[in-house]
Amino acid sequence: MRIDIITVLPELLDSPFAHSIMKRAQEKGLLEVRCHQLRDFAINKHGQIDDYQYGGGAGMVIMCEPLANQIEKLQGERTYDEVIFLTPDGETYNQGIANAFSLNKNLMLICGHYKGIDQRIRDKYVTKEISIGDYVLSGGELAAAVLVDSIGRLLPGVLNDETSALTDSFQDNLLAPPVYTRPADFNGMEVPEILLSGNFPKIEEWRNEQALQRTKERRPDLLE
Ligand code: 6GU
């Protein structure tokens, strides 16, 4: 999969994909992430890409021209399955959306800033609008990093058996059960005996019970 990200702050995205699973996914050639500096398409030599909003009000709006030119340049190079705008007024992101996005070949992500982007760009180019939750971020970059990570780890071959996405919280609408490692006794706090029993069918049963109990207590909405 290839993911192109349009941003005024590409530096914010230097680190999130440079480590661990996202690093390995790129080294294996399973994922390619490219960030594009929107200011390269500024309307003048001052690097202007935003302007005051019509009708008045605080906050700058990213202009049509730089975005349209950047988007069309990329669209001239390949066909995008989705053009995704990261915005607090978008559809709330979840594992199901991540699963669906992971089946695509080329994704374009657009990060907003300030008061957002001109509505005409959303009307003409954007195919999906996504929010990562009900709180406000300063820009779409951290949300873009969340999408890339959650999608990237679902690509076939990225995870091995040990890190398999199939055992993740949410993949089956259940939260993950508690996990333990050595020592078996930490200052008098003991690991549940069943996990030391070697009885793997029983252990599996216990984990399923714990996952269900945790989900009932913490996220009953997931069971509806
Ligand atoms: Cl995608 N962008 C911004 N700026 N804030 C957010 C968000 C996105 N999702 C939640 N809050």
mmCIF file of C-alpha atoms and ligand atoms in Angstrom:
data_model
loop_
_atom_site.group_PDB
_atom_site.id
_atom_site.type_symbol
_atom_site.label_atom_id
_atom_site.label_comp_id
_atom_site.label_asym_id
_atom_site.label_seq_id
_atom_site.Cartn_x
_atom_site.Cartn_y
_atom_site.Cartn_z
ATOM 1 C CA MET A 1 0.000 0.000 0.000
ATOM 2 C CA ARG A 2 1.071 3.533 -0.697
ATOM 3 C CA ILE A 3 -0.079 6.443 1.507
ATOM 4 C CA ASP A 4 0.504 10.064 0.504
ATOM 5 C CA ILE A 5 0.066 12.699 3.207
ATOM 6 C CA ILE A 6 -0.431 16.391 2.442
ATOM 7 C CA THR A 7 0.643 18.616 5.338
ATOM 8 C CA VAL A 8 2.147 21.973 6.252
ATOM 9 C CA LEU A 9 4.133 20.214 9.017
ATOM 10 C CA PRO A 10 5.852 17.174 7.471
ATOM 11 C CA GLU A 11 8.417 17.337 10.316
ATOM 12 C CA LEU A 12 5.665 16.205 12.699
ATOM 13 C CA LEU A 13 5.490 12.950 10.742
ATOM 14 C CA ASP A 14 9.225 12.203 10.593
ATOM 15 C CA SER A 15 9.210 9.979 13.649
ATOM 16 C CA PRO A 16 5.888 8.078 13.833
ATOM 17 C CA PHE A 17 6.676 5.748 10.925
ATOM 18 C CA ALA A 18 10.439 5.466 11.509
ATOM 19 C CA HIS A 19 10.330 2.834 14.250
ATOM 20 C CA SER A 20 9.133 -0.606 15.174
ATOM 21 C CA ILE A 21 6.333 -2.162 13.109
ATOM 22 C CA MET A 22 5.852 0.780 10.712
ATOM 23 C CA LYS A 23 9.596 0.843 10.020
ATOM 24 C CA ARG A 24 9.609 -2.891 9.299
ATOM 25 C CA ALA A 25 6.505 -2.640 7.076
ATOM 26 C CA GLN A 26 8.307 -0.078 4.916
ATOM 27 C CA GLU A 27 11.583 -2.006 4.850
ATOM 28 C CA LYS A 28 9.681 -5.087 3.674
ATOM 29 C CA GLY A 29 8.146 -3.020 0.869
ATOM 30 C CA LEU A 30 4.612 -3.613 2.162
ATOM 31 C CA LEU A 31 3.964 0.046 3.000
ATOM 32 C CA GLU A 32 5.210 3.266 1.439
ATOM 33 C CA VAL A 33 4.470 6.556 3.206
ATOM 34 C CA ARG A 34 5.224 9.865 1.485
ATOM 35 C CA CYS A 35 4.720 13.276 3.034
ATOM 36 C CA HIS A 36 4.210 16.342 0.859
ATOM 37 C CA GLN A 37 4.836 19.913 2.006
ATOM 38 C CA LEU A 38 1.766 21.918 0.975
ATOM 39 C CA ARG A 39 3.838 25.106 1.005
ATOM 40 C CA ASP A 40 5.565 23.840 -2.143
ATOM 41 C CA PHE A 41 2.275 24.868 -3.785
ATOM 42 C CA ALA A 42 2.028 28.268 -2.095
ATOM 43 C CA ILE A 43 0.328 31.033 -4.103
ATOM 44 C CA ASN A 44 3.213 33.493 -3.731
ATOM 45 C CA LYS A 45 6.867 33.764 -2.784
ATOM 46 C CA HIS A 46 5.938 34.369 0.856
ATOM 47 C CA GLY A 47 4.784 30.760 1.096
ATOM 48 C CA GLN A 48 1.140 31.740 1.562
ATOM 49 C CA ILE A 49 -1.315 28.832 1.662
ATOM 50 C CA ASP A 50 -4.087 30.234 3.880
ATOM 51 C CA ASP A 51 -6.256 33.329 4.108
ATOM 52 C CA TYR A 52 -9.005 34.992 6.155
ATOM 53 C CA GLN A 53 -12.454 33.447 5.896
ATOM 54 C CA TYR A 54 -15.261 35.075 3.955
ATOM 55 C CA GLY A 55 -17.949 36.435 6.252
ATOM 56 C CA GLY A 56 -15.408 37.272 8.940
ATOM 57 C CA GLY A 57 -14.360 35.419 12.053
ATOM 58 C CA ALA A 58 -11.155 34.323 13.702
ATOM 59 C CA GLY A 59 -8.842 31.766 12.177
ATOM 60 C CA MET A 60 -7.271 31.174 8.798
ATOM 61 C CA VAL A 61 -8.552 28.774 6.146
ATOM 62 C CA ILE A 62 -6.311 26.760 3.820
ATOM 63 C CA MET A 63 -6.906 28.033 0.290
ATOM 64 C CA CYS A 64 -8.232 26.067 -2.692
ATOM 65 C CA GLU A 65 -5.385 26.664 -5.104
ATOM 66 C CA PRO A 66 -2.444 25.070 -3.241
ATOM 67 C CA LEU A 67 -4.525 22.057 -2.240
ATOM 68 C CA ALA A 68 -6.096 21.558 -5.677
ATOM 69 C CA ASN A 69 -2.689 21.753 -7.351
ATOM 70 C CA GLN A 70 -1.071 19.324 -4.904
ATOM 71 C CA ILE A 71 -3.993 16.864 -5.066
ATOM 72 C CA GLU A 72 -4.166 16.944 -8.865
ATOM 73 C CA LYS A 73 -0.424 16.457 -9.186
ATOM 74 C CA LEU A 74 -0.658 13.285 -7.083
ATOM 75 C CA GLN A 75 -3.797 12.101 -8.897
ATOM 76 C CA GLY A 76 -1.875 12.484 -12.162
ATOM 77 C CA GLU A 77 0.685 9.968 -10.882
ATOM 78 C CA ARG A 78 -1.655 7.211 -9.634
ATOM 79 C CA THR A 79 -5.283 6.441 -8.888
ATOM 80 C CA TYR A 80 -6.350 6.906 -5.277
ATOM 81 C CA ASP A 81 -8.924 4.603 -3.725
ATOM 82 C CA GLU A 82 -9.778 7.253 -1.144
ATOM 83 C CA VAL A 83 -8.909 10.899 -0.542
ATOM 84 C CA ILE A 84 -9.287 11.264 3.210
ATOM 85 C CA PHE A 85 -9.574 14.594 5.020
ATOM 86 C CA LEU A 86 -8.708 14.488 8.733
ATOM 87 C CA THR A 87 -11.150 16.735 10.560
ATOM 88 C CA PRO A 88 -12.904 16.828 13.940
ATOM 89 C CA ASP A 89 -16.289 16.977 12.142
ATOM 90 C CA GLY A 90 -15.630 13.746 10.214
ATOM 91 C CA GLU A 91 -16.917 10.214 10.857
ATOM 92 C CA THR A 92 -15.454 8.792 14.075
ATOM 93 C CA TYR A 93 -12.648 6.382 13.277
ATOM 94 C CA ASN A 94 -12.728 2.788 14.510
ATOM 95 C CA GLN A 95 -11.276 -0.657 13.800
ATOM 96 C CA GLY A 96 -13.922 -1.439 11.181
ATOM 97 C CA ILE A 97 -12.942 1.637 9.151
ATOM 98 C CA ALA A 98 -9.254 0.722 9.576
ATOM 99 C CA ASN A 99 -9.984 -2.784 8.262
ATOM 100 C CA ALA A 100 -11.801 -1.369 5.219
ATOM 101 C CA PHE A 101 -9.031 1.159 4.453
ATOM 102 C CA SER A 102 -6.387 -1.585 4.733
ATOM 103 C CA LEU A 103 -7.840 -3.307 1.644
ATOM 104 C CA ASN A 104 -6.878 -0.377 -0.611
ATOM 105 C CA LYS A 105 -3.809 0.200 -2.759
ATOM 106 C CA ASN A 106 -3.376 3.987 -2.691
ATOM 107 C CA LEU A 107 -4.646 6.393 -0.034
ATOM 108 C CA MET A 108 -4.273 10.163 0.127
ATOM 109 C CA LEU A 109 -4.528 11.873 3.522
ATOM 110 C CA ILE A 110 -5.063 15.613 3.847
ATOM 111 C CA CYS A 111 -4.173 17.286 7.141
ATOM 112 C CA GLY A 112 -6.056 20.443 8.002
ATOM 113 C CA HIS A 113 -4.849 23.270 10.195
ATOM 114 C CA TYR A 114 -6.180 26.570 11.533
ATOM 115 C CA LYS A 115 -9.935 26.728 10.887
ATOM 116 C CA GLY A 116 -9.769 23.991 8.265
ATOM 117 C CA ILE A 117 -9.730 23.926 4.480
ATOM 118 C CA ASP A 118 -11.968 25.639 1.921
ATOM 119 C CA GLN A 119 -15.244 23.703 1.636
ATOM 120 C CA ARG A 120 -14.906 23.495 -2.166
ATOM 121 C CA ILE A 121 -11.890 21.190 -1.816
ATOM 122 C CA ARG A 122 -13.944 18.897 0.402
ATOM 123 C CA ASP A 123 -16.811 18.947 -2.102
ATOM 124 C CA LYS A 124 -14.659 18.265 -5.149
ATOM 125 C CA TYR A 125 -11.830 15.925 -4.077
ATOM 126 C CA VAL A 126 -12.430 14.405 -0.651
ATOM 127 C CA THR A 127 -14.097 10.967 -0.563
ATOM 128 C CA LYS A 128 -13.972 10.320 3.216
ATOM 129 C CA GLU A 129 -13.830 12.658 6.222
ATOM 130 C CA ILE A 130 -12.438 11.119 9.388
ATOM 131 C CA SER A 131 -12.137 12.265 13.020
ATOM 132 C CA ILE A 132 -10.171 10.218 15.543
ATOM 133 C CA GLY A 133 -12.365 11.189 18.501
ATOM 134 C CA ASP A 134 -14.327 13.908 20.236
ATOM 135 C CA TYR A 135 -11.547 16.279 21.184
ATOM 136 C CA VAL A 136 -9.692 18.960 19.265
ATOM 137 C CA LEU A 137 -6.151 18.580 17.915
ATOM 138 C CA SER A 138 -4.098 21.474 16.572
ATOM 139 C CA GLY A 139 -3.896 19.836 13.169
ATOM 140 C CA GLY A 140 -4.561 16.626 11.306
ATOM 141 C CA GLU A 141 -0.988 15.269 11.472
ATOM 142 C CA LEU A 142 -1.345 13.255 14.672
ATOM 143 C CA ALA A 143 -4.626 11.863 13.358
ATOM 144 C CA ALA A 144 -2.901 10.930 10.084
ATOM 145 C CA ALA A 145 -0.230 9.093 12.099
ATOM 146 C CA VAL A 146 -2.988 7.179 13.908
ATOM 147 C CA LEU A 147 -4.556 6.127 10.598
ATOM 148 C CA VAL A 148 -1.267 5.054 9.015
ATOM 149 C CA ASP A 149 -0.260 2.987 12.040
ATOM 150 C CA SER A 150 -3.638 1.304 12.469
ATOM 151 C CA ILE A 151 -3.929 0.551 8.735
ATOM 152 C CA GLY A 152 -0.280 -0.395 8.212
ATOM 153 C CA ARG A 153 -0.324 -3.119 10.863
ATOM 154 C CA LEU A 154 -3.282 -4.795 9.101
ATOM 155 C CA LEU A 155 -1.437 -5.246 5.785
ATOM 156 C CA PRO A 156 -0.699 -8.923 5.068
ATOM 157 C CA GLY A 157 2.859 -9.813 6.113
ATOM 158 C CA VAL A 158 3.431 -6.809 8.377
ATOM 159 C CA LEU A 159 2.736 -8.630 11.636
ATOM 160 C CA ASN A 160 4.055 -12.076 12.473
ATOM 161 C CA ASP A 161 2.183 -14.779 14.417
ATOM 162 C CA GLU A 162 3.296 -13.344 17.729
ATOM 163 C CA THR A 163 1.991 -9.850 17.062
ATOM 164 C CA SER A 164 -0.984 -11.002 14.996
ATOM 165 C CA ALA A 165 -3.707 -8.402 14.582
ATOM 166 C CA LEU A 166 -6.307 -11.124 15.120
ATOM 167 C CA THR A 167 -5.711 -11.053 18.886
ATOM 168 C CA ASP A 168 -5.948 -7.257 19.154
ATOM 169 C CA SER A 169 -8.536 -5.507 21.250
ATOM 170 C CA PHE A 170 -11.513 -4.507 19.059
ATOM 171 C CA GLN A 171 -10.777 -6.961 16.261
ATOM 172 C CA ASP A 172 -13.654 -9.111 17.565
ATOM 173 C CA ASN A 173 -15.420 -6.272 19.403
ATOM 174 C CA LEU A 174 -13.848 -7.420 22.687
ATOM 175 C CA LEU A 175 -11.213 -5.737 24.815
ATOM 176 C CA ALA A 176 -8.016 -7.719 25.386
ATOM 177 C CA PRO A 177 -7.707 -9.895 28.519
ATOM 178 C CA PRO A 178 -5.048 -9.112 31.183
ATOM 179 C CA VAL A 179 -1.518 -10.377 30.514
ATOM 180 C CA TYR A 180 1.332 -11.306 32.870
ATOM 181 C CA THR A 181 5.035 -12.118 32.630
ATOM 182 C CA ARG A 182 7.766 -13.122 35.098
ATOM 183 C CA PRO A 183 8.005 -13.175 38.067
ATOM 184 C CA ALA A 184 5.050 -15.374 39.068
ATOM 185 C CA ASP A 185 5.049 -13.614 42.455
ATOM 186 C CA PHE A 186 5.751 -9.846 42.477
ATOM 187 C CA ASN A 187 5.893 -8.605 46.085
ATOM 188 C CA GLY A 188 3.084 -10.967 47.039
ATOM 189 C CA MET A 189 0.944 -10.251 43.938
ATOM 190 C CA GLU A 190 0.534 -13.566 42.172
ATOM 191 C CA VAL A 191 -0.164 -14.414 38.547
ATOM 192 C CA PRO A 192 -3.556 -16.199 38.130
ATOM 193 C CA GLU A 193 -2.850 -19.890 38.660
ATOM 194 C CA ILE A 194 -4.607 -21.017 35.482
ATOM 195 C CA LEU A 195 -1.905 -19.279 33.383
ATOM 196 C CA LEU A 196 0.777 -21.473 35.006
ATOM 197 C CA SER A 197 -1.214 -24.696 34.535
ATOM 198 C CA GLY A 198 -0.155 -25.585 31.002
ATOM 199 C CA ASN A 199 -3.807 -26.474 30.262
ATOM 200 C CA PHE A 200 -4.154 -24.506 27.047
ATOM 201 C CA PRO A 201 -7.849 -25.108 26.328
ATOM 202 C CA LYS A 202 -8.638 -23.929 29.893
ATOM 203 C CA ILE A 203 -6.320 -20.931 29.490
ATOM 204 C CA GLU A 204 -8.079 -19.974 26.264
ATOM 205 C CA GLU A 205 -11.441 -20.259 28.045
ATOM 206 C CA TRP A 206 -10.184 -18.073 30.925
ATOM 207 C CA ARG A 207 -8.904 -15.433 28.509
ATOM 208 C CA ASN A 208 -12.225 -15.332 26.694
ATOM 209 C CA GLU A 209 -14.093 -14.950 29.994
ATOM 210 C CA GLN A 210 -11.764 -12.153 31.107
ATOM 211 C CA ALA A 211 -12.106 -10.365 27.766
ATOM 212 C CA LEU A 212 -15.892 -10.560 27.990
ATOM 213 C CA GLN A 213 -15.956 -9.403 31.623
ATOM 214 C CA ARG A 214 -13.653 -6.473 30.880
ATOM 215 C CA THR A 215 -15.756 -5.456 27.903
ATOM 216 C CA LYS A 216 -18.986 -5.647 29.981
ATOM 217 C CA GLU A 217 -17.441 -3.438 32.681
ATOM 218 C CA ARG A 218 -15.616 -0.914 30.536
ATOM 219 C CA ARG A 219 -17.275 -0.843 27.121
ATOM 220 C CA PRO A 220 -20.765 -2.354 27.252
ATOM 221 C CA ASP A 221 -21.537 -0.433 24.033
ATOM 222 C CA LEU A 222 -19.256 -2.838 22.129
ATOM 223 C CA LEU A 223 -21.495 -5.790 23.049
ATOM 224 C CA GLU A 224 -24.745 -4.258 21.748
HETATM 225 CL CL1 6GU B 1 -8.774 14.300 12.362
HETATM 226 N N1 6GU B 1 -8.196 16.684 13.334
HETATM 227 C C1 6GU B 1 -8.197 17.598 14.312
HETATM 228 N N2 6GU B 1 -7.653 18.808 14.071
HETATM 229 N N3 6GU B 1 -8.700 17.387 15.512
HETATM 230 C C2 6GU B 1 -9.238 16.189 15.727
HETATM 231 C C3 6GU B 1 -9.278 15.182 14.759
HETATM 232 C C4 6GU B 1 -8.748 15.471 13.546
HETATM 233 N N4 6GU B 1 -9.874 14.101 15.285
HETATM 234 C C5 6GU B 1 -10.182 14.438 16.524
HETATM 235 N N5 6GU B 1 -9.818 15.682 16.804
#
